[in-house]
JSON list of C-alpha atoms in Angstrom, two decimals:
[
{"chain": "A", "resi": 1, "resn": "MET", "atom": "CA", "xyz": [-4.61, 1.72, 5.25]},
{"chain": "A", "resi": 2, "resn": "VAL", "atom": "CA", "xyz": [-1.68, 3.77, 6.58]},
{"chain": "A", "resi": 3, "resn": "ALA", "atom": "CA", "xyz": [1.96, 3.57, 5.45]},
{"chain": "A", "resi": 4, "resn": "LEU", "atom": "CA", "xyz": [4.57, 4.29, 8.12]},
{"chain": "A", "resi": 5, "resn": "PRO", "atom": "CA", "xyz": [7.99, 6.05, 7.88]},
{"chain": "A", "resi": 6, "resn": "GLU", "atom": "CA", "xyz": [9.86, 2.75, 8.34]},
{"chain": "A", "resi": 7, "resn": "THR", "atom": "CA", "xyz": [9.08, 2.06, 4.69]},
{"chain": "A", "resi": 8, "resn": "THR", "atom": "CA", "xyz": [12.33, 3.82, 3.67]},
{"chain": "A", "resi": 9, "resn": "LEU", "atom": "CA", "xyz": [14.24, 0.53, 3.75]},
{"chain": "A", "resi": 10, "resn": "GLN", "atom": "CA", "xyz": [11.45, -1.65, 2.45]},
{"chain": "A", "resi": 11, "resn": "GLN", "atom": "CA", "xyz": [12.17, -3.99, -0.45]},
{"chain": "A", "resi": 12, "resn": "GLU", "atom": "CA", "xyz": [9.94, -4.52, -3.47]},
{"chain": "A", "resi": 13, "resn": "ALA", "atom": "CA", "xyz": [9.11, -8.15, -2.62]},
{"chain": "A", "resi": 14, "resn": "VAL", "atom": "CA", "xyz": [8.03, -7.15, 0.90]},
{"chain": "A", "resi": 15, "resn": "TYR", "atom": "CA", "xyz": [5.92, -4.30, -0.50]},
{"chain": "A", "resi": 16, "resn": "LYS", "atom": "CA", "xyz": [4.13, -6.69, -2.86]},
{"chain": "A", "resi": 17, "resn": "LYS", "atom": "CA", "xyz": [3.57, -9.22, -0.08]},
{"chain": "A", "resi": 18, "resn": "GLU", "atom": "CA", "xyz": [2.14, -6.59, 2.27]},
{"chain": "A", "resi": 19, "resn": "LEU", "atom": "CA", "xyz": [-0.12, -5.06, -0.37]},
{"chain": "A", "resi": 20, "resn": "THR", "atom": "CA", "xyz": [-1.38, -8.53, -1.31]},
{"chain": "A", "resi": 21, "resn": "HIS", "atom": "CA", "xyz": [-2.19, -9.15, 2.37]},
{"chain": "A", "resi": 22, "resn": "VAL", "atom": "CA", "xyz": [-4.05, -5.83, 2.58]},
{"chain": "A", "resi": 23, "resn": "ILE", "atom": "CA", "xyz": [-6.05, -6.67, -0.55]},
{"chain": "A", "resi": 24, "resn": "LYS", "atom": "CA", "xyz": [-7.11, -10.04, 0.87]},
{"chain": "A", "resi": 25, "resn": "THR", "atom": "CA", "xyz": [-8.17, -8.38, 4.11]},
{"chain": "A", "resi": 26, "resn": "VAL", "atom": "CA", "xyz": [-10.13, -5.66, 2.29]},
{"chain": "A", "resi": 27, "resn": "GLU", "atom": "CA", "xyz": [-11.89, -8.30, 0.17]},
{"chain": "A", "resi": 28, "resn": "LYS", "atom": "CA", "xyz": [-13.34, -9.78, 3.38]},
{"chain": "A", "resi": 29, "resn": "TYR", "atom": "CA", "xyz": [-15.00, -6.49, 4.35]},
{"chain": "A", "resi": 30, "resn": "SER", "atom": "CA", "xyz": [-15.92, -5.14, 0.89]},
{"chain": "A", "resi": 31, "resn": "PRO", "atom": "CA", "xyz": [-15.97, -1.45, 1.82]},
{"chain": "A", "resi": 32, "resn": "ASP", "atom": "CA", "xyz": [-17.79, 1.03, -0.41]},
{"chain": "A", "resi": 33, "resn": "TYR", "atom": "CA", "xyz": [-15.03, 3.62, 0.11]},
{"chain": "A", "resi": 34, "resn": "TRP", "atom": "CA", "xyz": [-11.23, 3.31, 0.25]},
{"chain": "A", "resi": 35, "resn": "LEU", "atom": "CA", "xyz": [-8.93, 5.70, 2.13]},
{"chain": "A", "resi": 36, "resn": "PHE", "atom": "CA", "xyz": [-5.21, 5.05, 1.65]},
{"chain": "A", "resi": 37, "resn": "ASN", "atom": "CA", "xyz": [-3.01, 7.29, 3.84]},
{"chain": "A", "resi": 38, "resn": "ASN", "atom": "CA", "xyz": [0.34, 6.99, 2.11]},
{"chain": "A", "resi": 39, "resn": "ALA", "atom": "CA", "xyz": [1.74, 10.39, 3.18]},
{"chain": "A", "resi": 40, "resn": "GLN", "atom": "CA", "xyz": [4.47, 8.93, 5.40]},
{"chain": "A", "resi": 41, "resn": "ASN", "atom": "CA", "xyz": [5.57, 6.27, 2.92]},
{"chain": "A", "resi": 42, "resn": "LYS", "atom": "CA", "xyz": [9.24, 6.78, 2.09]},
{"chain": "A", "resi": 43, "resn": "PHE", "atom": "CA", "xyz": [9.58, 3.74, -0.17]},
{"chain": "A", "resi": 44, "resn": "LYS", "atom": "CA", "xyz": [10.72, 4.67, -3.67]},
{"chain": "A", "resi": 45, "resn": "ILE", "atom": "CA", "xyz": [8.34, 2.75, -5.91]},
{"chain": "A", "resi": 46, "resn": "SER", "atom": "CA", "xyz": [9.54, 1.79, -9.39]},
{"chain": "A", "resi": 47, "resn": "SER", "atom": "CA", "xyz": [7.30, 2.46, -12.39]},
{"chain": "A", "resi": 48, "resn": "ASP", "atom": "CA", "xyz": [6.86, -1.31, -12.87]},
{"chain": "A", "resi": 49, "resn": "LEU", "atom": "CA", "xyz": [5.79, -1.74, -9.26]},
{"chain": "A", "resi": 50, "resn": "GLN", "atom": "CA", "xyz": [3.50, 1.28, -9.52]},
{"chain": "A", "resi": 51, "resn": "THR", "atom": "CA", "xyz": [1.82, -0.29, -12.55]},
{"chain": "A", "resi": 52, "resn": "TRP", "atom": "CA", "xyz": [1.47, -3.60, -10.68]},
{"chain": "A", "resi": 53, "resn": "GLN", "atom": "CA", "xyz": [-0.02, -1.80, -7.66]},
{"chain": "A", "resi": 54, "resn": "GLN", "atom": "CA", "xyz": [-2.53, 0.10, -9.81]},
{"chain": "A", "resi": 55, "resn": "GLU", "atom": "CA", "xyz": [-3.61, -3.11, -11.52]},
{"chain": "A", "resi": 56, "resn": "GLN", "atom": "CA", "xyz": [-4.05, -4.89, -8.17]},
{"chain": "A", "resi": 57, "resn": "LEU", "atom": "CA", "xyz": [-6.07, -2.05, -6.67]},
{"chain": "A", "resi": 58, "resn": "LEU", "atom": "CA", "xyz": [-8.24, -1.54, -9.76]},
{"chain": "A", "resi": 59, "resn": "ASN", "atom": "CA", "xyz": [-9.00, -5.26, -9.84]},
{"chain": "A", "resi": 60, "resn": "LEU", "atom": "CA", "xyz": [-9.88, -5.12, -6.15]},
{"chain": "A", "resi": 61, "resn": "PHE", "atom": "CA", "xyz": [-12.09, -2.05, -6.60]},
{"chain": "A", "resi": 62, "resn": "LYS", "atom": "CA", "xyz": [-13.97, -3.72, -9.46]},
{"chain": "A", "resi": 63, "resn": "LYS", "atom": "CA", "xyz": [-14.34, -6.98, -7.56]},
{"chain": "A", "resi": 64, "resn": "ILE", "atom": "CA", "xyz": [-15.81, -5.45, -4.41]},
{"chain": "A", "resi": 65, "resn": "ASN", "atom": "CA", "xyz": [-17.52, -2.48, -6.12]},
{"chain": "A", "resi": 66, "resn": "VAL", "atom": "CA", "xyz": [-15.69, 0.38, -4.40]},
{"chain": "A", "resi": 67, "resn": "ASN", "atom": "CA", "xyz": [-17.58, 3.61, -5.14]},
{"chain": "A", "resi": 68, "resn": "LYS", "atom": "CA", "xyz": [-14.76, 6.05, -4.42]},
{"chain": "A", "resi": 69, "resn": "SER", "atom": "CA", "xyz": [-11.13, 6.06, -3.33]},
{"chain": "A", "resi": 70, "resn": "ALA", "atom": "CA", "xyz": [-9.05, 8.78, -1.68]},
{"chain": "A", "resi": 71, "resn": "THR", "atom": "CA", "xyz": [-5.27, 8.66, -1.32]},
{"chain": "A", "resi": 72, "resn": "VAL", "atom": "CA", "xyz": [-3.26, 10.88, 1.02]},
{"chain": "A", "resi": 73, "resn": "ILE", "atom": "CA", "xyz": [0.27, 11.47, -0.32]},
{"chain": "A", "resi": 74, "resn": "SER", "atom": "CA", "xyz": [3.04, 14.00, 0.25]},
{"chain": "A", "resi": 75, "resn": "ALA", "atom": "CA", "xyz": [2.80, 17.32, -1.57]},
{"chain": "A", "resi": 76, "resn": "GLU", "atom": "CA", "xyz": [5.88, 16.59, -3.70]},
{"chain": "A", "resi": 77, "resn": "LEU", "atom": "CA", "xyz": [4.36, 13.29, -4.82]},
{"chain": "A", "resi": 78, "resn": "ILE", "atom": "CA", "xyz": [1.21, 15.05, -6.01]},
{"chain": "A", "resi": 79, "resn": "PHE", "atom": "CA", "xyz": [3.34, 17.01, -8.48]},
{"chain": "A", "resi": 80, "resn": "GLN", "atom": "CA", "xyz": [5.13, 13.85, -9.62]},
{"chain": "A", "resi": 81, "resn": "SER", "atom": "CA", "xyz": [1.99, 11.74, -10.02]},
{"chain": "A", "resi": 82, "resn": "ALA", "atom": "CA", "xyz": [0.73, 11.38, -13.55]},
{"chain": "A", "resi": 83, "resn": "GLN", "atom": "CA", "xyz": [-2.97, 10.83, -13.01]},
{"chain": "A", "resi": 84, "resn": "GLN", "atom": "CA", "xyz": [-4.68, 8.38, -15.30]},
{"chain": "A", "resi": 85, "resn": "THR", "atom": "CA", "xyz": [-8.42, 8.32, -15.82]},
{"chain": "A", "resi": 86, "resn": "PRO", "atom": "CA", "xyz": [-9.66, 6.19, -12.92]},
{"chain": "A", "resi": 87, "resn": "LEU", "atom": "CA", "xyz": [-12.53, 3.74, -13.20]},
{"chain": "A", "resi": 88, "resn": "ILE", "atom": "CA", "xyz": [-14.07, 5.22, -10.06]},
{"chain": "A", "resi": 89, "resn": "PRO", "atom": "CA", "xyz": [-13.91, 8.80, -8.75]},
{"chain": "A", "resi": 90, "resn": "SER", "atom": "CA", "xyz": [-10.46, 9.14, -7.18]},
{"chain": "A", "resi": 91, "resn": "GLN", "atom": "CA", "xyz": [-8.59, 12.07, -5.70]},
{"chain": "A", "resi": 92, "resn": "TYR", "atom": "CA", "xyz": [-5.20, 12.71, -4.04]},
{"chain": "A", "resi": 93, "resn": "PHE", "atom": "CA", "xyz": [-4.78, 14.72, -0.84]},
{"chain": "A", "resi": 94, "resn": "THR", "atom": "CA", "xyz": [-1.97, 15.91, 1.43]},
{"chain": "A", "resi": 95, "resn": "ASN", "atom": "CA", "xyz": [-3.94, 15.27, 4.63]},
{"chain": "A", "resi": 96, "resn": "GLU", "atom": "CA", "xyz": [-6.40, 12.70, 5.89]},
{"chain": "A", "resi": 97, "resn": "GLU", "atom": "CA", "xyz": [-9.03, 15.22, 7.04]},
{"chain": "A", "resi": 98, "resn": "ASP", "atom": "CA", "xyz": [-9.52, 16.61, 3.51]},
{"chain": "A", "resi": 99, "resn": "ALA", "atom": "CA", "xyz": [-9.51, 13.08, 2.09]},
{"chain": "A", "resi": 100, "resn": "LEU", "atom": "CA", "xyz": [-12.23, 11.93, 4.48]},
{"chain": "A", "resi": 101, "resn": "GLN", "atom": "CA", "xyz": [-14.30, 15.07, 3.84]},
{"chain": "A", "resi": 102, "resn": "TRP", "atom": "CA", "xyz": [-14.17, 14.47, 0.10]},
{"chain": "A", "resi": 103, "resn": "LEU", "atom": "CA", "xyz": [-14.74, 10.74, 0.50]},
{"chain": "A", "resi": 104, "resn": "VAL", "atom": "CA", "xyz": [-17.81, 10.87, 2.73]},
{"chain": "A", "resi": 105, "resn": "GLY", "atom": "CA", "xyz": [-19.07, 14.34, 1.85]},
{"chain": "A", "resi": 106, "resn": "SER", "atom": "CA", "xyz": [-20.77, 13.00, -1.25]},
{"chain": "A", "resi": 107, "resn": "VAL", "atom": "CA", "xyz": [-22.42, 10.28, 0.84]},
{"chain": "A", "resi": 108, "resn": "LYS", "atom": "CA", "xyz": [-24.03, 12.93, 3.03]},
{"chain": "A", "resi": 109, "resn": "GLU", "atom": "CA", "xyz": [-25.17, 14.85, -0.07]},
{"chain": "A", "resi": 110, "resn": "THR", "atom": "CA", "xyz": [-26.70, 11.70, -1.57]},
{"chain": "A", "resi": 111, "resn": "ILE", "atom": "CA", "xyz": [-28.57, 10.88, 1.64]},
{"chain": "A", "resi": 112, "resn": "SER", "atom": "CA", "xyz": [-29.95, 14.43, 2.07]}
]
């Protein structure tokens, strides 16, 4: 999933609606790994909405048994993010290449 720069003017209700749509789509495919490229997202998320988003994603991850998730965010957001103990291995990155390497690198190690 990739967030685009147009998100600057996005409203909370639209954000919730779009994330709910993404969750329903992801449920259909039940991926083992989740890559969320949110580096270009300019939407200022409230703490209440952030809590709601985390609950929705954690419920999704449990439901479809996601093994790992990687999120690409801006460097300044990494410093602002208070990381909680995730239910699955999770990591934040500033670029998609590093996120993918971390995400699938362990798959290659497991197969070897």
